[in-house]
JSON list of C-alpha atoms and ligand atoms in Angstrom, two decimals:
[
{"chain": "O", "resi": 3, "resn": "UNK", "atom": "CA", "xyz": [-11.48, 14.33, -11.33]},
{"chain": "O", "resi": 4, "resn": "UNK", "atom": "CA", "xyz": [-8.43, 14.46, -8.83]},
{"chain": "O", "resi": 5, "resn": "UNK", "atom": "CA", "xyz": [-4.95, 12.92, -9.65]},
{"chain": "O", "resi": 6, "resn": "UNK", "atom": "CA", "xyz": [-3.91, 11.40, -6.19]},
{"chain": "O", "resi": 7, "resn": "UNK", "atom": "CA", "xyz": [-1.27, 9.57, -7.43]},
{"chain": "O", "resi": 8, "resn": "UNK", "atom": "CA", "xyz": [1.60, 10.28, -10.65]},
{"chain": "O", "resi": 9, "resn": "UNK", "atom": "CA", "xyz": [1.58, 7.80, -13.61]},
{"chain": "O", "resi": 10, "resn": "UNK", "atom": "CA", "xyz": [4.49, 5.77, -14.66]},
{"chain": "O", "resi": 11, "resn": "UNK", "atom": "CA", "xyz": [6.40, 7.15, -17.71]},
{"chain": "O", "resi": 12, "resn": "UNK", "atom": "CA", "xyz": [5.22, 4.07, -19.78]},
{"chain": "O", "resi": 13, "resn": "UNK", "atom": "CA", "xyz": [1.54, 4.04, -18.35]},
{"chain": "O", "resi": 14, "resn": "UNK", "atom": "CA", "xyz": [2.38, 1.17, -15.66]},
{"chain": "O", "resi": 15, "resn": "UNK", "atom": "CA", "xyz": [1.97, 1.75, -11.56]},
{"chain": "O", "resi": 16, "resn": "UNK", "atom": "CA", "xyz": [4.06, 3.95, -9.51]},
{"chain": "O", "resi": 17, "resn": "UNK", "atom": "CA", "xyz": [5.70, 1.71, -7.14]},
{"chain": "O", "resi": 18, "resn": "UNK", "atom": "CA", "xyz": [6.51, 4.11, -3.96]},
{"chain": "O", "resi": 19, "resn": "UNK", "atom": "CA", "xyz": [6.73, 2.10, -1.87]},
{"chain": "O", "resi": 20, "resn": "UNK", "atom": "CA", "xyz": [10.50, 1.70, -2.91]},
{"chain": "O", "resi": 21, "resn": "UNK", "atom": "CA", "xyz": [13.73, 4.04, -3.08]},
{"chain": "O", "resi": 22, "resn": "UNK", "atom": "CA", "xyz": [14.15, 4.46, -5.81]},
{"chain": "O", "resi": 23, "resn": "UNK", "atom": "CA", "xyz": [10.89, 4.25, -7.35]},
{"chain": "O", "resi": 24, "resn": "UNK", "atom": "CA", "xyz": [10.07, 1.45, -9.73]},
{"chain": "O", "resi": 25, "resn": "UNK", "atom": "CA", "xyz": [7.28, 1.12, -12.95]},
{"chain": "O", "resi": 26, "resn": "UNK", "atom": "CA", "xyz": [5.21, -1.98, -12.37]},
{"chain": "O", "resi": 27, "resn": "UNK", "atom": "CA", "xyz": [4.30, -2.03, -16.38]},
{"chain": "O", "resi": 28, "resn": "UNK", "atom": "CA", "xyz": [2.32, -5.42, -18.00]},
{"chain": "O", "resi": 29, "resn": "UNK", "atom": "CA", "xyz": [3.23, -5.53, -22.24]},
{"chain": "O", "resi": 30, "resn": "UNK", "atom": "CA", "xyz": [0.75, -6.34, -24.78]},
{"chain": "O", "resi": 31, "resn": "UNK", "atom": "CA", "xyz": [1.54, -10.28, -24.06]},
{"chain": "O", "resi": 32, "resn": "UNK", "atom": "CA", "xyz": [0.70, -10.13, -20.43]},
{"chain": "O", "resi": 33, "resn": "UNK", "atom": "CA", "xyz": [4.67, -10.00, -19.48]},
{"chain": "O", "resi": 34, "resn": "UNK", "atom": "CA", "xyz": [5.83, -8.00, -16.61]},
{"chain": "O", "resi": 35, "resn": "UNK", "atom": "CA", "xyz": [8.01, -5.43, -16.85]},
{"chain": "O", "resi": 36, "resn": "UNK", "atom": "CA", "xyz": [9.93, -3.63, -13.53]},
{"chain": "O", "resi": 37, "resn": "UNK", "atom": "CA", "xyz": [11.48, -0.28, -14.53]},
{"chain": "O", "resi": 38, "resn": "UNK", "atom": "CA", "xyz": [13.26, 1.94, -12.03]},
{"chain": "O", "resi": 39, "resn": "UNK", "atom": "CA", "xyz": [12.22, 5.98, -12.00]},
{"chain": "O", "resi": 40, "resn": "UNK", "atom": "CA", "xyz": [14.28, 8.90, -11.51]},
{"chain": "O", "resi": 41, "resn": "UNK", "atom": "CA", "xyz": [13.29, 11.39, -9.01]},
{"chain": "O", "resi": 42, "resn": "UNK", "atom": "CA", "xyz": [11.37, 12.95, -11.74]},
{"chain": "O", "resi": 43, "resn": "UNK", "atom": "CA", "xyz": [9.93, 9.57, -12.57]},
{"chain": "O", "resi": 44, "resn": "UNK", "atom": "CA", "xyz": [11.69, 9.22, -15.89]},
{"chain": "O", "resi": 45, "resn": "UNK", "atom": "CA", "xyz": [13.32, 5.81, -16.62]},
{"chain": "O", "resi": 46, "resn": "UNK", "atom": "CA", "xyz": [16.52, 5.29, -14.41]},
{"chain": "O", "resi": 47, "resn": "UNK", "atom": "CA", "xyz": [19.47, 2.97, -14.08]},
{"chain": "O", "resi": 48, "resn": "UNK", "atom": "CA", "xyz": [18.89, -0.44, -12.68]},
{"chain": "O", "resi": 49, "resn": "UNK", "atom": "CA", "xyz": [21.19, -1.00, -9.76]},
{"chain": "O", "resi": 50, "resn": "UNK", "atom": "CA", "xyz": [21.13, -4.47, -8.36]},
{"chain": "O", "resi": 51, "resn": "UNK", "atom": "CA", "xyz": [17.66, -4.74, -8.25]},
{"chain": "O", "resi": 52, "resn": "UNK", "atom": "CA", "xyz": [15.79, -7.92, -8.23]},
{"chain": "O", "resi": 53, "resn": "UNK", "atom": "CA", "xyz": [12.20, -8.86, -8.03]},
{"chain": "O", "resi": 54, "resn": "UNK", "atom": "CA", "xyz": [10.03, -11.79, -7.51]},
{"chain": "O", "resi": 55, "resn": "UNK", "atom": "CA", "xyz": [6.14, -12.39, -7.93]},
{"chain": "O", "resi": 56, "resn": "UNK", "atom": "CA", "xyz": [3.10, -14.24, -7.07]},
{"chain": "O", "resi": 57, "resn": "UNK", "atom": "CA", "xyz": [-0.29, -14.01, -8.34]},
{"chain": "O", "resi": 58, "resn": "UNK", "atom": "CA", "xyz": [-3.45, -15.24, -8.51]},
{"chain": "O", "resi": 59, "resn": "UNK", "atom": "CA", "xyz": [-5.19, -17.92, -6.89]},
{"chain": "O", "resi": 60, "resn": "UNK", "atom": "CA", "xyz": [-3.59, -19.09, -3.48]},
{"chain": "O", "resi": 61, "resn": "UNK", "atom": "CA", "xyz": [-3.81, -22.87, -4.24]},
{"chain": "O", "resi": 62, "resn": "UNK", "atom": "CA", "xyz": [-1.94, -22.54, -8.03]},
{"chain": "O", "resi": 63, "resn": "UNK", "atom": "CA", "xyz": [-0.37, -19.52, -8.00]},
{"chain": "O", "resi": 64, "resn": "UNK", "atom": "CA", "xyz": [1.44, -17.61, -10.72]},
{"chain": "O", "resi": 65, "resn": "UNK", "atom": "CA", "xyz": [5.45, -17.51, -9.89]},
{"chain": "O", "resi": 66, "resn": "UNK", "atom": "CA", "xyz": [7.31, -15.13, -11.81]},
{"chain": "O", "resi": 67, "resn": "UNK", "atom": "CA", "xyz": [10.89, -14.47, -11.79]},
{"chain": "O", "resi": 68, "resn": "UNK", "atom": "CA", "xyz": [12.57, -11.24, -13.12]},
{"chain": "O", "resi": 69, "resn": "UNK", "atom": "CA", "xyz": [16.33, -11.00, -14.82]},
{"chain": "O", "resi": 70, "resn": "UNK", "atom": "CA", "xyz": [17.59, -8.08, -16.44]},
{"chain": "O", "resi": 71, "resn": "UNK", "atom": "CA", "xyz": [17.29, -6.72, -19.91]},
{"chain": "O", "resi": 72, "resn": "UNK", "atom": "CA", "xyz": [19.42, -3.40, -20.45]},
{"chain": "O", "resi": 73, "resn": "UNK", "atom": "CA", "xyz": [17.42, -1.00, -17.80]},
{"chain": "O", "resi": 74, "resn": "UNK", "atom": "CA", "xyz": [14.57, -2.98, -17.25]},
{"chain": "O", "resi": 75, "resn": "UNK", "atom": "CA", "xyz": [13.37, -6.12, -15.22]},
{"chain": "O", "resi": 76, "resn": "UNK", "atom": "CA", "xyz": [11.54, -8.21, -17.20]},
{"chain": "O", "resi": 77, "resn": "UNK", "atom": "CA", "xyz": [9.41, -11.72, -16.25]},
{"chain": "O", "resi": 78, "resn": "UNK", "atom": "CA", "xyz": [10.21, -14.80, -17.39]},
{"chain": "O", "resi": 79, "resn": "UNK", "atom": "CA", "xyz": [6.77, -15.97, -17.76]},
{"chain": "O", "resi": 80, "resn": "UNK", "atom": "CA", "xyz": [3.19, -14.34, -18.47]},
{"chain": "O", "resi": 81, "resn": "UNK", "atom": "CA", "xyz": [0.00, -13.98, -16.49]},
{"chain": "O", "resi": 82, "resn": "UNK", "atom": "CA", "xyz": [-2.23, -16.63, -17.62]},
{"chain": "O", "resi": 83, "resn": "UNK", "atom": "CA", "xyz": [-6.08, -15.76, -18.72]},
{"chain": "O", "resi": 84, "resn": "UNK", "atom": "CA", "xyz": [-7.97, -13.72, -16.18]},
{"chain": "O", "resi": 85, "resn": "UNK", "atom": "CA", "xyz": [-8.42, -10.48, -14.32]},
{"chain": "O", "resi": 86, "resn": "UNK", "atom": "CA", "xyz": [-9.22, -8.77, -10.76]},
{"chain": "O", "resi": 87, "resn": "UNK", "atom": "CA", "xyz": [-6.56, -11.32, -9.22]},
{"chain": "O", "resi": 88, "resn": "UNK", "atom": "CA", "xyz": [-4.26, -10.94, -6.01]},
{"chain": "O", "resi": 89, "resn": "UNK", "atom": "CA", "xyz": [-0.70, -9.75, -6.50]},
{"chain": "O", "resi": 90, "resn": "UNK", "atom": "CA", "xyz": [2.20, -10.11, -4.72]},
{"chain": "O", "resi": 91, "resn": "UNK", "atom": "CA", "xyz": [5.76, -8.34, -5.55]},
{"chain": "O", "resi": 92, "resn": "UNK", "atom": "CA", "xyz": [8.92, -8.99, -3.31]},
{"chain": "O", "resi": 93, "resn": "UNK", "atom": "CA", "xyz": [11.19, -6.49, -4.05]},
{"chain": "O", "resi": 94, "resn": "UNK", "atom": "CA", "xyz": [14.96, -6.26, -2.86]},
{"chain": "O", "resi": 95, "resn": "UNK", "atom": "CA", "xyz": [17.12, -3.10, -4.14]},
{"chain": "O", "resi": 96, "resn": "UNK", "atom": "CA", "xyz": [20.15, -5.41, -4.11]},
{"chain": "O", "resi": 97, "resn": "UNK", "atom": "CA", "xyz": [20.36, -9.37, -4.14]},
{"chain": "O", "resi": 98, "resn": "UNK", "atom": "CA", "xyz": [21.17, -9.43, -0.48]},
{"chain": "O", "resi": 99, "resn": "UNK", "atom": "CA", "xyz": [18.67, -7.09, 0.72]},
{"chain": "O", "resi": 100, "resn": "UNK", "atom": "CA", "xyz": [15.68, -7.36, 2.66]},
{"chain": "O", "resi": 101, "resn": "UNK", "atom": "CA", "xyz": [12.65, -7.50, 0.23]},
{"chain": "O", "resi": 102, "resn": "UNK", "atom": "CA", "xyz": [9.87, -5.38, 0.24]},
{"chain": "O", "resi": 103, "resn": "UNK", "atom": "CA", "xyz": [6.53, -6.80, -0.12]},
{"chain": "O", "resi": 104, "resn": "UNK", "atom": "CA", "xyz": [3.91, -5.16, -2.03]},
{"chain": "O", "resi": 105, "resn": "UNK", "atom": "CA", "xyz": [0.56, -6.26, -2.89]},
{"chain": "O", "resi": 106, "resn": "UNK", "atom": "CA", "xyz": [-2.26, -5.17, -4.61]},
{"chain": "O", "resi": 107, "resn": "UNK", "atom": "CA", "xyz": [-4.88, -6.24, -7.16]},
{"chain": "O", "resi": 108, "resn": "UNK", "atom": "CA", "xyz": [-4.38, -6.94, -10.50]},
{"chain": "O", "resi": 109, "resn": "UNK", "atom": "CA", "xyz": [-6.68, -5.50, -12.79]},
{"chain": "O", "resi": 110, "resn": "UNK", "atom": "CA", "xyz": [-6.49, -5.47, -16.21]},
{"chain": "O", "resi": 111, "resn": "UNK", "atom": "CA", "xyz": [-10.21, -2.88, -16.79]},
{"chain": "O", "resi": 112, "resn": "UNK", "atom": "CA", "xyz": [-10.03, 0.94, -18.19]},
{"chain": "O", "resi": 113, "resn": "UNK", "atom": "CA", "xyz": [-10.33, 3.00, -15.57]},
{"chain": "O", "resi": 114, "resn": "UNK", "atom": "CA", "xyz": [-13.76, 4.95, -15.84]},
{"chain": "O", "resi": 115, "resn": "UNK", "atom": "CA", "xyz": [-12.59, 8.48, -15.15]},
{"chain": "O", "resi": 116, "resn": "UNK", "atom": "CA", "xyz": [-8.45, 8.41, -15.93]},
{"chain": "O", "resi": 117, "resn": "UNK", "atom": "CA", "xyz": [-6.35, 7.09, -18.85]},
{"chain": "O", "resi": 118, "resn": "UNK", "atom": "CA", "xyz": [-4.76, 4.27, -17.18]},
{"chain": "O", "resi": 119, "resn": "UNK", "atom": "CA", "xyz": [-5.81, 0.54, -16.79]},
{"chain": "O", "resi": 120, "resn": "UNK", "atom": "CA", "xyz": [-7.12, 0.20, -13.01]},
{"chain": "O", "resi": 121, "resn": "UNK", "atom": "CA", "xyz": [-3.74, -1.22, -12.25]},
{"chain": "O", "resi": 122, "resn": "UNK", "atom": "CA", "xyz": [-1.85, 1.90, -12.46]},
{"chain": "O", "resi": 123, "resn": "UNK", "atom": "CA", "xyz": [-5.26, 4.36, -12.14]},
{"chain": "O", "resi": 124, "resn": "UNK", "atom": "CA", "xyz": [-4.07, 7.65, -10.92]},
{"chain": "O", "resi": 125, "resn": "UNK", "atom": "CA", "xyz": [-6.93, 8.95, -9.54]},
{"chain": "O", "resi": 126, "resn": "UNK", "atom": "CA", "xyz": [-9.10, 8.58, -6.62]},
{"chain": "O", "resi": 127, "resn": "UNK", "atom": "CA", "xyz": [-12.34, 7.33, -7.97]},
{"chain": "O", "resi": 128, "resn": "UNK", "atom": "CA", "xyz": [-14.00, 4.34, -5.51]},
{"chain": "O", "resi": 129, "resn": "UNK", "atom": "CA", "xyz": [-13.42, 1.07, -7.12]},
{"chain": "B", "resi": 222, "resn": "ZN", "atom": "ZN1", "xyz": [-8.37, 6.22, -12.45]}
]
Protein backbone atom coordinates (compact mmCIF):
# COMPACT_ATOMS: atom_id res chain seq x y z
CA UNK A 1 0.00 0.00 0.00
CA UNK A 2 1.38 3.50 -1.20
CA UNK A 3 0.89 6.78 0.83
CA UNK A 4 0.23 9.39 -2.01
CA UNK A 5 -0.85 11.89 0.10
CA UNK A 6 0.29 13.06 4.16
CA UNK A 7 -2.45 12.84 6.88
CA UNK A 8 -3.61 15.71 8.92
CA UNK A 9 -2.12 15.88 12.47
CA UNK A 10 -5.65 15.15 13.92
CA UNK A 11 -6.63 12.42 11.23
CA UNK A 12 -8.72 15.05 9.02
CA UNK A 13 -7.77 15.92 5.06
CA UNK A 14 -4.79 17.72 3.95
CA UNK A 15 -6.08 20.72 2.34
CA UNK A 16 -3.16 21.74 -0.30
CA UNK A 17 -4.71 23.32 -2.18
CA UNK A 18 -4.06 26.40 0.17
CA UNK A 19 -0.89 28.40 1.55
CA UNK A 20 -0.72 27.68 4.25
CA UNK A 21 -2.12 24.36 4.47
CA UNK A 22 -5.32 23.75 6.35
CA UNK A 23 -6.91 20.30 8.32
CA UNK A 24 -10.39 19.72 6.98
CA UNK A 25 -11.24 17.55 10.37
CA UNK A 26 -15.26 16.38 11.11
CA UNK A 27 -15.64 15.75 15.40
CA UNK A 28 -17.50 12.97 16.83
CA UNK A 29 -20.88 15.23 16.42
CA UNK A 30 -20.52 15.70 12.74
CA UNK A 31 -19.05 19.46 13.33
CA UNK A 32 -16.44 20.80 11.09
CA UNK A 33 -13.38 21.78 12.15
CA UNK A 34 -10.66 24.01 9.79
CA UNK A 35 -7.15 23.91 11.32
CA UNK A 36 -4.18 25.59 9.67
CA UNK A 37 -0.69 23.35 9.29
CA UNK A 38 2.75 24.34 9.63
CA UNK A 39 5.13 23.51 6.96
CA UNK A 40 5.65 20.37 8.80
CA UNK A 41 1.91 19.94 9.02
CA UNK A 42 1.69 20.45 12.74
CA UNK A 43 -1.12 22.77 14.00
CA UNK A 44 -0.34 26.51 13.12
CA UNK A 45 -1.58 29.98 13.87
CA UNK A 46 -4.79 31.10 12.34
CA UNK A 47 -4.23 34.31 10.47
CA UNK A 48 -7.34 35.90 9.11
CA UNK A 49 -8.63 32.98 7.72
CA UNK A 50 -12.20 32.41 6.99
CA UNK A 51 -14.17 29.65 5.47
CA UNK A 52 -17.53 28.90 4.16
CA UNK A 53 -19.35 25.54 3.11
CA UNK A 54 -21.90 23.78 1.17
CA UNK A 55 -22.90 20.29 1.10
CA UNK A 56 -25.05 17.87 0.08
CA UNK A 57 -27.90 17.80 -2.09
CA UNK A 58 -28.06 20.77 -4.68
CA UNK A 59 -31.80 21.57 -4.08
CA UNK A 60 -31.40 21.80 0.13
CA UNK A 61 -28.07 22.18 0.72
CA UNK A 62 -26.07 22.19 3.92
CA UNK A 63 -24.64 25.96 4.63
CA UNK A 64 -22.08 26.13 7.13
CA UNK A 65 -20.35 29.07 8.43
CA UNK A 66 -16.96 29.00 10.31
CA UNK A 67 -15.81 31.64 13.29
CA UNK A 68 -12.88 31.20 15.28
CA UNK A 69 -12.15 29.29 18.41
CA UNK A 70 -8.43 29.87 19.73
CA UNK A 71 -6.44 28.23 16.55
CA UNK A 72 -9.10 26.58 14.96
CA UNK A 73 -12.16 27.27 12.61
CA UNK A 74 -14.96 25.68 13.75
CA UNK A 75 -18.79 25.30 12.05
CA UNK A 76 -21.60 26.64 13.39
CA UNK A 77 -23.81 23.89 12.44
CA UNK A 78 -23.46 19.96 11.79
CA UNK A 79 -23.84 17.73 8.78
CA UNK A 80 -27.18 16.27 8.99
CA UNK A 81 -27.68 12.21 8.60
CA UNK A 82 -26.00 10.75 5.56
CA UNK A 83 -22.84 9.92 3.69
CA UNK A 84 -21.01 9.88 0.10
CA UNK A 85 -22.40 13.60 -0.37
CA UNK A 86 -20.91 16.59 -2.50
CA UNK A 87 -18.77 19.16 -0.72
CA UNK A 88 -17.98 22.43 -1.31
CA UNK A 89 -15.33 24.68 0.79
CA UNK A 90 -14.68 28.43 -0.13
CA UNK A 91 -11.73 29.34 1.42
CA UNK A 92 -10.20 32.98 1.71
CA UNK A 93 -6.72 33.38 3.73
CA UNK A 94 -7.97 36.82 4.80
CA UNK A 95 -11.64 38.32 4.87
CA UNK A 96 -10.97 40.31 1.76
CA UNK A 97 -9.38 37.75 -0.25
CA UNK A 98 -10.29 35.89 -3.16
CA UNK A 99 -11.67 32.44 -2.03
CA UNK A 100 -10.52 29.30 -3.04
CA UNK A 101 -12.93 26.71 -3.95
CA UNK A 102 -12.44 23.21 -3.13
CA UNK A 103 -14.62 20.34 -3.58
CA UNK A 104 -14.68 16.91 -3.02
CA UNK A 105 -16.83 14.09 -1.62
CA UNK A 106 -17.77 13.60 1.66
CA UNK A 107 -17.42 10.32 2.95
CA UNK A 108 -17.77 9.29 6.20
CA UNK A 109 -16.56 4.96 5.39
CA UNK A 110 -13.08 3.36 6.79
CA UNK A 111 -10.89 3.32 4.26
CA UNK A 112 -10.14 -0.43 3.26
CA UNK A 113 -6.35 -0.35 3.08
CA UNK A 114 -5.25 3.04 5.34
CA UNK A 115 -6.24 4.31 8.82
CA UNK A 116 -8.19 7.23 7.83
CA UNK A 117 -11.98 7.68 7.04
CA UNK A 118 -12.21 7.95 3.05
CA UNK A 119 -12.41 11.65 3.58
CA UNK A 120 -8.92 12.20 4.49
CA UNK A 121 -7.60 8.50 2.96
CA UNK A 122 -3.98 8.87 2.29
CA UNK A 123 -3.44 6.40 -0.04
CA UNK A 124 -4.08 5.63 -3.55
CA UNK A 125 -6.43 2.74 -3.50
CA UNK A 126 -9.43 3.13 -6.43
CA UNK A 127 -12.55 4.17 -4.75
ZN1 LIG B 1 -6.84 5.05 2.12
Amino acid sequence: MKHVKDPGPNGGRVLTEVEPHMEFLVTKDRKVQIIPLTEDLKPGKLTGQTASIMAGDRTSPTKMSFTADGDKLVSDIAFPEGDDFPLVLQHRSSADSKPTTIKFTMNFTDCPTCDYLEYACICDHEH
